[in-house]
Amino acid sequence: MPRCRHCKKEAIVFKHWFWMCKEHFLTYYLNRVKRVLDKFDLKDKRLLVAVSWGKDSQALLDVMAELKPHYGYYLEWLFIKLWVGDACSIQSGFGVVDEEIGRGFNKFCRSAYESIMEIANKHSIKISVVDLEREYGHSVPELAAKWWKACSVCGTSKRYVMNRFARENNFDIILTWHNLTDLVIFANLNIVASKYDEVLNVASYWLPWNKDLKLVGKLKPQFRLEEEDNELYCSLKWINYVSSSISCPLNDKKSTHNIFETYVKDLEKKYNYSYHFMKSLRKTLNFDNLVSKWEAKFCKKCWYLTNSSDGICRFCKIMNFKNEKISPKTRLW
Ligand SMILES: [Zn+2]
Ligand SMILES: [Zn+2]
């Protein structure tokens, strides 16, 4: 039976060449988060946890609540409600999403919402909800049932809503749920697509404030933790978590992202790949170029930042699709 390298108790996990027991794994987890947070003065800062669903978000909310007394920040959770009403009533539109998948999506989001709610209640964290359908007109399954790709709609909506909510409610920092495994997958995808600005964003744990560009600073506290660390953290803390084997019903299983995910996770297990990849990638990048390359161009509808040539941001395009003259057969990407 393997033994913990620190205390010689029974070990439960092998990390970075060493075996660890339950207690020392939890200490390791906290220390990895602290290594990111210690770079900032967080005393009295207003932090917004923008959780999505799944174990990464649940672990993030829990660990940030645990560390609150140590750093003295204010913490609030923003939940973006993406599903349709209470019952599912999607018109199947062009047939991309059928009713069964739509109902599955509602069920998936609701169970994630309820388990995150348990953590928020346990730590008495204030919750704010932005209902996409009520406030902006459309839910994710409804948009996916038209001609937008579900993951693209979901990602664009979450990024837009969290920045806007944080800015309009005077938050200093948005905390996002990205872990090392996710970031290495995104870095690989962006390198292949030659999107080097994106690689820079992915390889940084901090995207700074830019008041002129209306961007709130974003921090990734789980930057040094792998996906399996979050899953283990949740199971050890008895958090009723959404397992990585359950994925969003709208997720396209054959997407390039999913192919890269399988390959990165396999290499991560065998060769500690994510750790080595990120370490050598960061050595090659110049982080002084973060954000500053953006030209200040604002959307004609909402006055938030866009780089689109027609002056309408992607979020406004998605939400106003009924007013745009786009043929239903034309997929935008
Ligand atoms: Zn130990
Ligand atoms: Zn806009």
PDB file of N, CA and C and ligand atoms in Angstrom, residues 160 164 298-306 311-317 320, ligand 2:
ATOM      1  N   TYR A 160     -19.911  37.539 -21.959  1.00  0.00           N
ATOM      2  CA  TYR A 160     -20.506  38.873 -22.059  1.00  0.00           C
ATOM      3  C   TYR A 160     -21.229  39.243 -20.759  1.00  0.00           C
ATOM      4  N   ARG A 164     -20.298  42.280 -18.052  1.00  0.00           N
ATOM      5  CA  ARG A 164     -21.252  43.389 -17.927  1.00  0.00           C
ATOM      6  C   ARG A 164     -21.806  43.488 -16.500  1.00  0.00           C
ATOM      7  N   PHE A 298     -16.556  50.136 -29.951  1.00  0.00           N
ATOM      8  CA  PHE A 298     -17.681  49.669 -29.132  1.00  0.00           C
ATOM      9  C   PHE A 298     -18.908  49.345 -29.985  1.00  0.00           C
ATOM     10  N   CYS A 299     -19.658  48.364 -29.500  1.00  0.00           N
ATOM     11  CA  CYS A 299     -20.849  47.883 -30.200  1.00  0.00           C
ATOM     12  C   CYS A 299     -21.894  48.999 -30.306  1.00  0.00           C
ATOM     13  N   LYS A 300     -22.510  49.110 -31.470  1.00  0.00           N
ATOM     14  CA  LYS A 300     -23.502  50.171 -31.687  1.00  0.00           C
ATOM     15  C   LYS A 300     -24.782  49.928 -30.888  1.00  0.00           C
ATOM     16  N   LYS A 301     -25.018  48.690 -30.466  1.00  0.00           N
ATOM     17  CA  LYS A 301     -26.242  48.392 -29.725  1.00  0.00           C
ATOM     18  C   LYS A 301     -26.059  48.482 -28.208  1.00  0.00           C
ATOM     19  N   CYS A 302     -24.956  47.927 -27.701  1.00  0.00           N
ATOM     20  CA  CYS A 302     -24.839  47.826 -26.234  1.00  0.00           C
ATOM     21  C   CYS A 302     -23.664  48.652 -25.669  1.00  0.00           C
ATOM     22  N   TRP A 303     -22.827  49.188 -26.531  1.00  0.00           N
ATOM     23  CA  TRP A 303     -21.673  50.004 -26.121  1.00  0.00           C
ATOM     24  C   TRP A 303     -20.631  49.239 -25.318  1.00  0.00           C
ATOM     25  N   TYR A 304     -20.574  47.921 -25.513  1.00  0.00           N
ATOM     26  CA  TYR A 304     -19.462  47.145 -24.965  1.00  0.00           C
ATOM     27  C   TYR A 304     -18.495  46.805 -26.103  1.00  0.00           C
ATOM     28  N   LEU A 305     -17.303  46.365 -25.703  1.00  0.00           N
ATOM     29  CA  LEU A 305     -16.214  46.166 -26.661  1.00  0.00           C
ATOM     30  C   LEU A 305     -16.526  45.128 -27.744  1.00  0.00           C
ATOM     31  N   THR A 306     -16.109  45.424 -28.959  1.00  0.00           N
ATOM     32  CA  THR A 306     -16.232  44.437 -30.031  1.00  0.00           C
ATOM     33  C   THR A 306     -15.087  44.619 -31.008  1.00  0.00           C
ATOM     34  N   GLY A 311     -19.495  46.591 -36.500  1.00  0.00           N
ATOM     35  CA  GLY A 311     -19.780  47.409 -35.317  1.00  0.00           C
ATOM     36  C   GLY A 311     -20.843  46.831 -34.387  1.00  0.00           C
ATOM     37  N   ILE A 312     -21.273  45.598 -34.595  1.00  0.00           N
ATOM     38  CA  ILE A 312     -22.234  44.962 -33.673  1.00  0.00           C
ATOM     39  C   ILE A 312     -21.510  43.776 -33.025  1.00  0.00           C
ATOM     40  N   CYS A 313     -21.536  43.708 -31.688  1.00  0.00           N
ATOM     41  CA  CYS A 313     -20.801  42.633 -31.017  1.00  0.00           C
ATOM     42  C   CYS A 313     -21.499  41.284 -31.231  1.00  0.00           C
ATOM     43  N   ARG A 314     -20.747  40.231 -30.983  1.00  0.00           N
ATOM     44  CA  ARG A 314     -21.259  38.884 -31.249  1.00  0.00           C
ATOM     45  C   ARG A 314     -22.488  38.579 -30.385  1.00  0.00           C
ATOM     46  N   PHE A 315     -22.479  39.035 -29.124  1.00  0.00           N
ATOM     47  CA  PHE A 315     -23.607  38.776 -28.234  1.00  0.00           C
ATOM     48  C   PHE A 315     -24.881  39.450 -28.762  1.00  0.00           C
ATOM     49  N   CYS A 316     -24.762  40.709 -29.168  1.00  0.00           N
ATOM     50  CA  CYS A 316     -25.937  41.407 -29.708  1.00  0.00           C
ATOM     51  C   CYS A 316     -26.425  40.746 -30.991  1.00  0.00           C
ATOM     52  N   LYS A 317     -25.492  40.256 -31.791  1.00  0.00           N
ATOM     53  CA  LYS A 317     -25.893  39.545 -33.029  1.00  0.00           C
ATOM     54  C   LYS A 317     -26.700  38.305 -32.673  1.00  0.00           C
ATOM     55  N   ASN A 320     -30.166  39.331 -31.136  1.00  0.00           N
ATOM     56  CA  ASN A 320     -31.070  40.065 -32.018  1.00  0.00           C
ATOM     57  C   ASN A 320     -31.253  39.367 -33.350  1.00  0.00           C
TER      58      ASN A 320
HETATM   59 ZN    ZN B   2     -23.384  44.574 -28.269  1.00  0.00          ZN
END
